[in-house]
């Protein structure tokens, strides 16, 4: 999964920002045909009376519920809205809607979120049955759904969870966020014919000739990355030949060898992967040399 969250802010603008971040993320990837669904979960003042109303409705129609929903009715009535059983669909569609039970503060919050999204031209559909079964969720809930994925059609979704920090023993801290499924997004993009760009090749591949130099390789990679280079190495530290094959498969520009021989000389052996040319460079000159070779003409 990939996700984002904003903590410490109750403003409806934070809700709109998170929703826009998800939808723009999908658009930047190339997705076009998806739908934003939104609702509100209310708050600790207006949700309990709604849950009582829902329980009365479910009690009156208990015989028509599937076995899962009968259990949900006892444990957490809101979870009936997650049911995918066709036999429950018609009944659940007729159930009381939480949006009809919101207090004035929750109505105002939800309207402001909608107004902000409308102001930037983002289309959405109000989905009264889009609820979350956990008590720490408050107010805004949302999902982005695909028309290509059947019942499991949510590419990503989230909501406001202002009660979570307090439930975990912390100070009351508002929060809103989303999580999106990487595999579902990739399937959706494939259905739309989107071809993602190939991964860029690493500039440098570290070849560790002695397993005892694993820690040094880690820190060298980190140091070179801080200098702006793209660096990879074989985390399994296999034989040198296998490491070179991986460097070649990844189309690395340079292989930098690291081991006892290099340490004793205080020099790194560099191999230009395309030409096969090799050169020894003093440790202190490695960054300057690589910048000159890899940044020429950029």
PDB file of C-alpha atoms in Angstrom:
ATOM      1  CA  UNK A   1       0.000   0.000   0.000  1.00  0.00           C
ATOM      2  CA  UNK A   2       0.882   3.649  -0.331  1.00  0.00           C
ATOM      3  CA  UNK A   3      -0.716   6.347   1.773  1.00  0.00           C
ATOM      4  CA  UNK A   4      -0.604   9.774   3.365  1.00  0.00           C
ATOM      5  CA  UNK A   5      -2.082  11.503   6.363  1.00  0.00           C
ATOM      6  CA  UNK A   6      -2.424  14.917   7.993  1.00  0.00           C
ATOM      7  CA  UNK A   7      -2.353  14.975  11.790  1.00  0.00           C
ATOM      8  CA  UNK A   8      -3.308  17.727  14.224  1.00  0.00           C
ATOM      9  CA  UNK A   9      -5.690  19.658  11.946  1.00  0.00           C
ATOM     10  CA  UNK A  10      -9.508  19.567  12.190  1.00  0.00           C
ATOM     11  CA  UNK A  11     -10.154  21.882   9.238  1.00  0.00           C
ATOM     12  CA  UNK A  12     -12.270  20.614   6.319  1.00  0.00           C
ATOM     13  CA  UNK A  13      -9.431  21.927   4.123  1.00  0.00           C
ATOM     14  CA  UNK A  14      -7.266  19.074   5.384  1.00  0.00           C
ATOM     15  CA  UNK A  15      -9.937  16.601   4.270  1.00  0.00           C
ATOM     16  CA  UNK A  16     -10.066  18.164   0.813  1.00  0.00           C
ATOM     17  CA  UNK A  17      -6.270  18.221   0.598  1.00  0.00           C
ATOM     18  CA  UNK A  18      -5.943  14.506   1.364  1.00  0.00           C
ATOM     19  CA  UNK A  19      -8.684  13.583  -1.100  1.00  0.00           C
ATOM     20  CA  UNK A  20      -7.067  15.699  -3.817  1.00  0.00           C
ATOM     21  CA  UNK A  21      -3.683  14.153  -3.088  1.00  0.00           C
ATOM     22  CA  UNK A  22      -5.099  10.680  -3.764  1.00  0.00           C
ATOM     23  CA  UNK A  23      -6.988  11.636  -6.918  1.00  0.00           C
ATOM     24  CA  UNK A  24      -4.086  13.676  -8.345  1.00  0.00           C
ATOM     25  CA  UNK A  25      -1.679  10.836  -7.564  1.00  0.00           C
ATOM     26  CA  UNK A  26      -3.835   8.516  -9.668  1.00  0.00           C
ATOM     27  CA  UNK A  27      -4.094  11.073 -12.480  1.00  0.00           C
ATOM     28  CA  UNK A  28      -0.319  11.600 -12.506  1.00  0.00           C
ATOM     29  CA  UNK A  29       0.056   7.854 -13.006  1.00  0.00           C
ATOM     30  CA  UNK A  30      -2.233   8.099 -16.028  1.00  0.00           C
ATOM     31  CA  UNK A  31      -5.534   6.854 -14.587  1.00  0.00           C
ATOM     32  CA  UNK A  32      -8.638   8.596 -15.937  1.00  0.00           C
ATOM     33  CA  UNK A  33     -11.734   6.482 -15.419  1.00  0.00           C
ATOM     34  CA  UNK A  34     -12.275   6.326 -11.662  1.00  0.00           C
ATOM     35  CA  UNK A  35     -14.919   7.662  -9.287  1.00  0.00           C
ATOM     36  CA  UNK A  36     -14.739   9.437  -5.942  1.00  0.00           C
ATOM     37  CA  UNK A  37     -17.330   8.374  -3.358  1.00  0.00           C
ATOM     38  CA  UNK A  38     -17.839  10.388  -0.151  1.00  0.00           C
ATOM     39  CA  UNK A  39     -19.832  10.337   3.054  1.00  0.00           C
ATOM     40  CA  UNK A  40     -19.661  11.364   6.700  1.00  0.00           C
ATOM     41  CA  UNK A  41     -19.542   9.206   9.819  1.00  0.00           C
ATOM     42  CA  UNK A  42     -20.778  11.916  12.150  1.00  0.00           C
ATOM     43  CA  UNK A  43     -19.242  12.335  15.593  1.00  0.00           C
ATOM     44  CA  UNK A  44     -19.644  10.979  19.174  1.00  0.00           C
ATOM     45  CA  UNK A  45     -22.650  13.282  19.626  1.00  0.00           C
ATOM     46  CA  UNK A  46     -24.723  12.347  16.575  1.00  0.00           C
ATOM     47  CA  UNK A  47     -23.537   8.829  15.713  1.00  0.00           C
ATOM     48  CA  UNK A  48     -24.783   6.916  18.823  1.00  0.00           C
ATOM     49  CA  UNK A  49     -28.448   7.914  18.250  1.00  0.00           C
ATOM     50  CA  UNK A  50     -28.076   6.846  14.617  1.00  0.00           C
ATOM     51  CA  UNK A  51     -26.618   3.463  15.605  1.00  0.00           C
ATOM     52  CA  UNK A  52     -29.615   2.886  17.896  1.00  0.00           C
ATOM     53  CA  UNK A  53     -31.952   3.682  15.010  1.00  0.00           C
ATOM     54  CA  UNK A  54     -30.018   1.298  12.740  1.00  0.00           C
ATOM     55  CA  UNK A  55     -30.170  -1.483  15.341  1.00  0.00           C
ATOM     56  CA  UNK A  56     -33.940  -1.129  15.573  1.00  0.00           C
ATOM     57  CA  UNK A  57     -34.201  -1.451  11.797  1.00  0.00           C
ATOM     58  CA  UNK A  58     -31.914  -4.496  11.723  1.00  0.00           C
ATOM     59  CA  UNK A  59     -33.774  -6.121  14.609  1.00  0.00           C
ATOM     60  CA  UNK A  60     -37.041  -5.766  12.715  1.00  0.00           C
ATOM     61  CA  UNK A  61     -35.462  -7.398   9.643  1.00  0.00           C
ATOM     62  CA  UNK A  62     -33.084  -9.793  11.334  1.00  0.00           C
ATOM     63  CA  UNK A  63     -34.507 -12.885   9.653  1.00  0.00           C
ATOM     64  CA  UNK A  64     -33.578 -11.447   6.247  1.00  0.00           C
ATOM     65  CA  UNK A  65     -29.921 -10.892   7.139  1.00  0.00           C
ATOM     66  CA  UNK A  66     -27.160 -13.265   6.094  1.00  0.00           C
ATOM     67  CA  UNK A  67     -25.264 -15.110   8.839  1.00  0.00           C
ATOM     68  CA  UNK A  68     -22.371 -12.609   8.704  1.00  0.00           C
ATOM     69  CA  UNK A  69     -24.682  -9.629   9.077  1.00  0.00           C
ATOM     70  CA  UNK A  70     -26.501 -11.274  11.987  1.00  0.00           C
ATOM     71  CA  UNK A  71     -23.158 -11.454  13.737  1.00  0.00           C
ATOM     72  CA  UNK A  72     -22.319  -7.865  12.730  1.00  0.00           C
ATOM     73  CA  UNK A  73     -25.668  -6.731  14.131  1.00  0.00           C
ATOM     74  CA  UNK A  74     -24.610  -8.037  17.546  1.00  0.00           C
ATOM     75  CA  UNK A  75     -21.024  -6.759  17.489  1.00  0.00           C
ATOM     76  CA  UNK A  76     -21.009  -3.615  15.333  1.00  0.00           C
ATOM     77  CA  UNK A  77     -24.156  -2.746  13.351  1.00  0.00           C
ATOM     78  CA  UNK A  78     -22.299  -0.332  11.043  1.00  0.00           C
ATOM     79  CA  UNK A  79     -20.406  -3.247   9.547  1.00  0.00           C
ATOM     80  CA  UNK A  80     -23.553  -4.457   7.766  1.00  0.00           C
ATOM     81  CA  UNK A  81     -22.807  -1.813   5.135  1.00  0.00           C
ATOM     82  CA  UNK A  82     -19.645  -3.751   4.229  1.00  0.00           C
ATOM     83  CA  UNK A  83     -21.711  -6.795   3.244  1.00  0.00           C
ATOM     84  CA  UNK A  84     -21.210  -7.999  -0.339  1.00  0.00           C
ATOM     85  CA  UNK A  85     -23.964 -10.619  -0.145  1.00  0.00           C
ATOM     86  CA  UNK A  86     -26.637  -9.890  -2.787  1.00  0.00           C
ATOM     87  CA  UNK A  87     -29.331 -11.196  -0.424  1.00  0.00           C
ATOM     88  CA  UNK A  88     -28.623  -8.307   1.967  1.00  0.00           C
ATOM     89  CA  UNK A  89     -28.180  -5.580  -0.654  1.00  0.00           C
ATOM     90  CA  UNK A  90     -31.867  -4.625  -1.018  1.00  0.00           C
ATOM     91  CA  UNK A  91     -32.432  -4.599   2.728  1.00  0.00           C
ATOM     92  CA  UNK A  92     -29.321  -2.549   3.469  1.00  0.00           C
ATOM     93  CA  UNK A  93     -30.276  -0.068   0.754  1.00  0.00           C
ATOM     94  CA  UNK A  94     -33.485   0.589   2.704  1.00  0.00           C
ATOM     95  CA  UNK A  95     -31.711   1.048   6.047  1.00  0.00           C
ATOM     96  CA  UNK A  96     -31.634   4.461   7.777  1.00  0.00           C
ATOM     97  CA  UNK A  97     -28.892   6.730   6.388  1.00  0.00           C
ATOM     98  CA  UNK A  98     -26.315   8.238   8.704  1.00  0.00           C
ATOM     99  CA  UNK A  99     -26.308  11.464   6.684  1.00  0.00           C
ATOM    100  CA  UNK A 100     -29.888  12.037   7.849  1.00  0.00           C
ATOM    101  CA  UNK A 101     -28.750  11.976  11.497  1.00  0.00           C
ATOM    102  CA  UNK A 102     -25.746  14.333  11.420  1.00  0.00           C
ATOM    103  CA  UNK A 103     -25.566  17.163  13.934  1.00  0.00           C
ATOM    104  CA  UNK A 104     -25.219  20.758  12.681  1.00  0.00           C
ATOM    105  CA  UNK A 105     -21.420  20.789  13.198  1.00  0.00           C
ATOM    106  CA  UNK A 106     -20.938  17.604  11.179  1.00  0.00           C
ATOM    107  CA  UNK A 107     -23.251  18.857   8.443  1.00  0.00           C
ATOM    108  CA  UNK A 108     -21.260  22.077   8.243  1.00  0.00           C
ATOM    109  CA  UNK A 109     -17.954  20.222   8.106  1.00  0.00           C
ATOM    110  CA  UNK A 110     -19.138  17.914   5.338  1.00  0.00           C
ATOM    111  CA  UNK A 111     -20.588  20.772   3.302  1.00  0.00           C
ATOM    112  CA  UNK A 112     -17.292  22.688   3.499  1.00  0.00           C
ATOM    113  CA  UNK A 113     -15.351  19.667   2.245  1.00  0.00           C
ATOM    114  CA  UNK A 114     -17.762  19.361  -0.680  1.00  0.00           C
ATOM    115  CA  UNK A 115     -17.543  23.091  -1.438  1.00  0.00           C
ATOM    116  CA  UNK A 116     -13.750  22.984  -1.548  1.00  0.00           C
ATOM    117  CA  UNK A 117     -13.704  20.006  -3.901  1.00  0.00           C
ATOM    118  CA  UNK A 118     -16.336  21.566  -6.142  1.00  0.00           C
ATOM    119  CA  UNK A 119     -14.293  24.797  -6.248  1.00  0.00           C
ATOM    120  CA  UNK A 120     -11.350  22.964  -7.816  1.00  0.00           C
ATOM    121  CA  UNK A 121     -13.568  21.008 -10.194  1.00  0.00           C
ATOM    122  CA  UNK A 122     -13.305  17.561  -8.591  1.00  0.00           C
ATOM    123  CA  UNK A 123     -16.422  15.490  -9.198  1.00  0.00           C
ATOM    124  CA  UNK A 124     -17.725  13.154  -6.506  1.00  0.00           C
ATOM    125  CA  UNK A 125     -20.757  11.088  -5.554  1.00  0.00           C
ATOM    126  CA  UNK A 126     -22.351  11.094  -2.115  1.00  0.00           C
ATOM    127  CA  UNK A 127     -22.513   7.481  -0.903  1.00  0.00           C
ATOM    128  CA  UNK A 128     -24.558   7.350   2.334  1.00  0.00           C
ATOM    129  CA  UNK A 129     -23.635   3.706   2.970  1.00  0.00           C
ATOM    130  CA  UNK A 130     -19.883   4.388   2.859  1.00  0.00           C
ATOM    131  CA  UNK A 131     -19.132   3.919   6.549  1.00  0.00           C
ATOM    132  CA  UNK A 132     -16.282   2.689   8.726  1.00  0.00           C
ATOM    133  CA  UNK A 133     -16.928   0.148  11.452  1.00  0.00           C
ATOM    134  CA  UNK A 134     -14.358   1.446  13.948  1.00  0.00           C
ATOM    135  CA  UNK A 135     -15.400   3.948  16.619  1.00  0.00           C
ATOM    136  CA  UNK A 136     -12.412   6.243  16.198  1.00  0.00           C
ATOM    137  CA  UNK A 137     -13.536   7.286  12.702  1.00  0.00           C
ATOM    138  CA  UNK A 138     -15.276  10.660  12.607  1.00  0.00           C
ATOM    139  CA  UNK A 139     -16.913  12.704   9.890  1.00  0.00           C
ATOM    140  CA  UNK A 140     -15.418  12.439   6.365  1.00  0.00           C
ATOM    141  CA  UNK A 141     -15.030   9.031   4.706  1.00  0.00           C
ATOM    142  CA  UNK A 142     -14.133   8.498   1.057  1.00  0.00           C
ATOM    143  CA  UNK A 143     -13.132   5.910  -1.530  1.00  0.00           C
ATOM    144  CA  UNK A 144     -11.835   6.057  -5.084  1.00  0.00           C
ATOM    145  CA  UNK A 145     -13.281   3.140  -7.045  1.00  0.00           C
ATOM    146  CA  UNK A 146     -12.526   1.534 -10.388  1.00  0.00           C
ATOM    147  CA  UNK A 147     -15.146   0.318 -12.886  1.00  0.00           C
ATOM    148  CA  UNK A 148     -12.886  -2.595 -13.853  1.00  0.00           C
ATOM    149  CA  UNK A 149     -12.298  -4.542 -10.647  1.00  0.00           C
ATOM    150  CA  UNK A 150     -15.629  -6.112  -9.722  1.00  0.00           C
ATOM    151  CA  UNK A 151     -16.603  -6.291  -6.056  1.00  0.00           C
ATOM    152  CA  UNK A 152     -13.099  -5.433  -4.825  1.00  0.00           C
ATOM    153  CA  UNK A 153     -13.103  -2.157  -6.717  1.00  0.00           C
ATOM    154  CA  UNK A 154     -11.574   0.319  -4.261  1.00  0.00           C
ATOM    155  CA  UNK A 155      -8.265   1.700  -5.537  1.00  0.00           C
ATOM    156  CA  UNK A 156      -7.834   3.615  -2.311  1.00  0.00           C
ATOM    157  CA  UNK A 157      -9.775   5.213   0.456  1.00  0.00           C
ATOM    158  CA  UNK A 158      -9.663   6.695   3.889  1.00  0.00           C
ATOM    159  CA  UNK A 159     -11.310   9.047   6.267  1.00  0.00           C
ATOM    160  CA  UNK A 160     -11.034  11.200   9.323  1.00  0.00           C
ATOM    161  CA  UNK A 161      -9.971   9.309  12.463  1.00  0.00           C
ATOM    162  CA  UNK A 162     -10.004  12.005  15.131  1.00  0.00           C
ATOM    163  CA  UNK A 163     -10.525   9.467  17.929  1.00  0.00           C
ATOM    164  CA  UNK A 164      -7.591   7.161  17.150  1.00  0.00           C
ATOM    165  CA  UNK A 165      -4.798   8.818  19.149  1.00  0.00           C
ATOM    166  CA  UNK A 166      -6.991   9.051  22.241  1.00  0.00           C
ATOM    167  CA  UNK A 167      -8.084   5.419  21.895  1.00  0.00           C
ATOM    168  CA  UNK A 168      -4.396   4.461  21.916  1.00  0.00           C
ATOM    169  CA  UNK A 169      -3.808   6.381  25.149  1.00  0.00           C
ATOM    170  CA  UNK A 170      -2.520   9.629  23.680  1.00  0.00           C
ATOM    171  CA  UNK A 171      -3.793  13.175  23.659  1.00  0.00           C
ATOM    172  CA  UNK A 172      -6.815  13.966  21.482  1.00  0.00           C
ATOM    173  CA  UNK A 173      -5.325  14.485  17.999  1.00  0.00           C
ATOM    174  CA  UNK A 174      -7.379  14.964  14.853  1.00  0.00           C
ATOM    175  CA  UNK A 175      -6.189  13.118  11.776  1.00  0.00           C
ATOM    176  CA  UNK A 176      -7.208  12.230   8.254  1.00  0.00           C
ATOM    177  CA  UNK A 177      -5.492   9.985   5.725  1.00  0.00           C
ATOM    178  CA  UNK A 178      -5.779   7.430   2.981  1.00  0.00           C
ATOM    179  CA  UNK A 179      -4.270   4.135   1.890  1.00  0.00           C
ATOM    180  CA  UNK A 180      -4.199   2.912  -1.722  1.00  0.00           C
ATOM    181  CA  UNK A 181      -3.550  -0.597  -3.003  1.00  0.00           C
ATOM    182  CA  UNK A 182      -0.562  -0.716  -5.363  1.00  0.00           C
ATOM    183  CA  UNK A 183      -1.603  -3.971  -7.066  1.00  0.00           C
ATOM    184  CA  UNK A 184      -5.161  -2.754  -7.679  1.00  0.00           C
ATOM    185  CA  UNK A 185      -3.856   0.504  -9.136  1.00  0.00           C
ATOM    186  CA  UNK A 186      -1.550  -1.415 -11.479  1.00  0.00           C
ATOM    187  CA  UNK A 187      -4.437  -3.636 -12.626  1.00  0.00           C
ATOM    188  CA  UNK A 188      -6.590  -0.550 -13.199  1.00  0.00           C
ATOM    189  CA  UNK A 189      -3.840   1.178 -15.204  1.00  0.00           C
ATOM    190  CA  UNK A 190      -3.404  -1.949 -17.298  1.00  0.00           C
ATOM    191  CA  UNK A 191      -7.145  -2.008 -18.036  1.00  0.00           C
ATOM    192  CA  UNK A 192      -6.905   1.594 -19.215  1.00  0.00           C
ATOM    193  CA  UNK A 193      -3.930   0.803 -21.422  1.00  0.00           C
ATOM    194  CA  UNK A 194      -1.522   2.959 -19.455  1.00  0.00           C
ATOM    195  CA  UNK A 195       2.126   2.037 -20.002  1.00  0.00           C
ATOM    196  CA  UNK A 196       4.251   3.127 -17.059  1.00  0.00           C
ATOM    197  CA  UNK A 197       7.778   4.385 -17.793  1.00  0.00           C
ATOM    198  CA  UNK A 198      10.603   1.929 -17.263  1.00  0.00           C
ATOM    199  CA  UNK A 199      12.523   2.176 -14.014  1.00  0.00           C
ATOM    200  CA  UNK A 200      15.652   4.277 -14.362  1.00  0.00           C
ATOM    201  CA  UNK A 201      18.947   2.415 -14.283  1.00  0.00           C
ATOM    202  CA  UNK A 202      21.288   2.936 -11.314  1.00  0.00           C
ATOM    203  CA  UNK A 203      24.352   5.014 -12.002  1.00  0.00           C
ATOM    204  CA  UNK A 204      26.492   2.978  -9.611  1.00  0.00           C
ATOM    205  CA  UNK A 205      26.385  -0.637  -8.493  1.00  0.00           C
ATOM    206  CA  UNK A 206      28.564  -1.583  -5.514  1.00  0.00           C
ATOM    207  CA  UNK A 207      30.327  -4.943  -5.895  1.00  0.00           C
ATOM    208  CA  UNK A 208      31.193  -6.350  -2.463  1.00  0.00           C
ATOM    209  CA  UNK A 209      34.091  -8.789  -2.888  1.00  0.00           C
ATOM    210  CA  UNK A 210      34.252  -9.759   0.798  1.00  0.00           C
ATOM    211  CA  UNK A 211      31.094 -10.430   2.896  1.00  0.00           C
ATOM    212  CA  UNK A 212      32.748  -8.744   5.892  1.00  0.00           C
ATOM    213  CA  UNK A 213      32.410  -5.437   4.019  1.00  0.00           C
ATOM    214  CA  UNK A 214      28.607  -5.443   4.023  1.00  0.00           C
ATOM    215  CA  UNK A 215      28.430  -2.611   6.556  1.00  0.00           C
ATOM    216  CA  UNK A 216      30.959  -0.539   4.616  1.00  0.00           C
ATOM    217  CA  UNK A 217      28.904  -1.077   1.444  1.00  0.00           C
ATOM    218  CA  UNK A 218      25.771   0.131   3.194  1.00  0.00           C
ATOM    219  CA  UNK A 219      27.441   3.347   4.361  1.00  0.00           C
ATOM    220  CA  UNK A 220      29.202   3.958   1.050  1.00  0.00           C
ATOM    221  CA  UNK A 221      25.871   3.604  -0.760  1.00  0.00           C
ATOM    222  CA  UNK A 222      24.272   6.026   1.695  1.00  0.00           C
ATOM    223  CA  UNK A 223      27.104   8.540   1.274  1.00  0.00           C
ATOM    224  CA  UNK A 224      26.978   8.396  -2.524  1.00  0.00           C
ATOM    225  CA  UNK A 225      23.190   8.765  -2.506  1.00  0.00           C
ATOM    226  CA  UNK A 226      23.535  11.910  -0.397  1.00  0.00           C
ATOM    227  CA  UNK A 227      25.824  13.221  -3.135  1.00  0.00           C
ATOM    228  CA  UNK A 228      22.976  12.786  -5.617  1.00  0.00           C
ATOM    229  CA  UNK A 229      23.910   9.460  -7.239  1.00  0.00           C
ATOM    230  CA  UNK A 230      21.545   6.540  -7.773  1.00  0.00           C
ATOM    231  CA  UNK A 231      23.179   3.534  -6.141  1.00  0.00           C
ATOM    232  CA  UNK A 232      22.296  -0.148  -5.789  1.00  0.00           C
ATOM    233  CA  UNK A 233      23.982  -3.210  -4.345  1.00  0.00           C
ATOM    234  CA  UNK A 234      23.119  -6.861  -3.855  1.00  0.00           C
ATOM    235  CA  UNK A 235      21.628  -7.165  -0.367  1.00  0.00           C
ATOM    236  CA  UNK A 236      22.266 -10.914  -0.477  1.00  0.00           C
ATOM    237  CA  UNK A 237      25.979 -10.329  -1.147  1.00  0.00           C
ATOM    238  CA  UNK A 238      26.342 -13.274  -3.487  1.00  0.00           C
ATOM    239  CA  UNK A 239      29.463 -14.212  -5.431  1.00  0.00           C
ATOM    240  CA  UNK A 240      31.138 -11.415  -7.364  1.00  0.00           C
ATOM    241  CA  UNK A 241      30.112 -12.924 -10.711  1.00  0.00           C
ATOM    242  CA  UNK A 242      26.441 -12.919  -9.694  1.00  0.00           C
ATOM    243  CA  UNK A 243      26.716  -9.331  -8.467  1.00  0.00           C
ATOM    244  CA  UNK A 244      28.188  -8.263 -11.802  1.00  0.00           C
ATOM    245  CA  UNK A 245      25.396 -10.053 -13.665  1.00  0.00           C
ATOM    246  CA  UNK A 246      22.842  -8.147 -11.587  1.00  0.00           C
ATOM    247  CA  UNK A 247      24.651  -4.852 -12.248  1.00  0.00           C
ATOM    248  CA  UNK A 248      24.584  -5.638 -15.967  1.00  0.00           C
ATOM    249  CA  UNK A 249      20.899  -6.622 -15.891  1.00  0.00           C
ATOM    250  CA  UNK A 250      20.046  -3.346 -14.134  1.00  0.00           C
ATOM    251  CA  UNK A 251      22.119  -1.480 -16.769  1.00  0.00           C
ATOM    252  CA  UNK A 252      24.275   0.248 -14.166  1.00  0.00           C
ATOM    253  CA  UNK A 253      26.794   2.673 -15.635  1.00  0.00           C
ATOM    254  CA  UNK A 254      29.636   1.948 -13.197  1.00  0.00           C
ATOM    255  CA  UNK A 255      30.522  -0.926 -10.883  1.00  0.00           C
ATOM    256  CA  UNK A 256      32.501   0.084  -7.810  1.00  0.00           C
ATOM    257  CA  UNK A 257      34.380  -2.746  -6.098  1.00  0.00           C
ATOM    258  CA  UNK A 258      34.647  -2.844  -2.328  1.00  0.00           C
ATOM    259  CA  UNK A 259      36.731  -5.360  -0.361  1.00  0.00           C
ATOM    260  CA  UNK A 260      39.976  -6.077   1.474  1.00  0.00           C
ATOM    261  CA  UNK A 261      42.152  -5.376  -1.586  1.00  0.00           C
ATOM    262  CA  UNK A 262      40.563  -1.966  -2.117  1.00  0.00           C
ATOM    263  CA  UNK A 263      40.794  -1.136   1.582  1.00  0.00           C
ATOM    264  CA  UNK A 264      44.503  -1.968   1.771  1.00  0.00           C
ATOM    265  CA  UNK A 265      45.227   0.289  -1.223  1.00  0.00           C
ATOM    266  CA  UNK A 266      42.766   2.961  -0.058  1.00  0.00           C
ATOM    267  CA  UNK A 267      41.508   2.945  -3.632  1.00  0.00           C
ATOM    268  CA  UNK A 268      38.289   1.810  -5.287  1.00  0.00           C
ATOM    269  CA  UNK A 269      38.305  -0.204  -8.479  1.00  0.00           C
ATOM    270  CA  UNK A 270      35.767   1.150 -10.960  1.00  0.00           C
ATOM    271  CA  UNK A 271      34.482  -0.686 -13.980  1.00  0.00           C
ATOM    272  CA  UNK A 272      32.648   1.063 -16.790  1.00  0.00           C
ATOM    273  CA  UNK A 273      29.957  -1.500 -17.504  1.00  0.00           C
ATOM    274  CA  UNK A 274      29.462  -0.775 -21.216  1.00  0.00           C
ATOM    275  CA  UNK A 275      33.122  -0.620 -22.287  1.00  0.00           C
ATOM    276  CA  UNK A 276      34.543  -2.914 -19.608  1.00  0.00           C
ATOM    277  CA  UNK A 277      37.323  -0.416 -18.865  1.00  0.00           C
ATOM    278  CA  UNK A 278      38.635  -0.551 -15.298  1.00  0.00           C
ATOM    279  CA  UNK A 279      40.354   2.128 -13.256  1.00  0.00           C
ATOM    280  CA  UNK A 280      41.540   2.592  -9.667  1.00  0.00           C
ATOM    281  CA  UNK A 281      40.477   5.803  -7.950  1.00  0.00           C
ATOM    282  CA  UNK A 282      41.709   7.020  -4.513  1.00  0.00           C
ATOM    283  CA  UNK A 283      38.965   6.940  -1.868  1.00  0.00           C
ATOM    284  CA  UNK A 284      38.993  10.712  -1.416  1.00  0.00           C
ATOM    285  CA  UNK A 285      38.603  11.337  -5.152  1.00  0.00           C
ATOM    286  CA  UNK A 286      35.739   8.941  -5.863  1.00  0.00           C
ATOM    287  CA  UNK A 287      32.933  11.519  -5.592  1.00  0.00           C
ATOM    288  CA  UNK A 288      34.717  14.110  -7.751  1.00  0.00           C
ATOM    289  CA  UNK A 289      35.544  11.475 -10.389  1.00  0.00           C
ATOM    290  CA  UNK A 290      31.991  10.122 -10.550  1.00  0.00           C
ATOM    291  CA  UNK A 291      30.465  13.584 -10.705  1.00  0.00           C
ATOM    292  CA  UNK A 292      32.740  14.458 -13.612  1.00  0.00           C
ATOM    293  CA  UNK A 293      31.887  11.236 -15.490  1.00  0.00           C
ATOM    294  CA  UNK A 294      28.194  10.999 -14.709  1.00  0.00           C
ATOM    295  CA  UNK A 295      27.230  14.672 -14.780  1.00  0.00           C
ATOM    296  CA  UNK A 296      29.072  15.633 -17.980  1.00  0.00           C
ATOM    297  CA  UNK A 297      26.699  17.291 -20.399  1.00  0.00           C
ATOM    298  CA  UNK A 298      23.889  17.515 -17.829  1.00  0.00           C
TER     299      UNK A 298
END
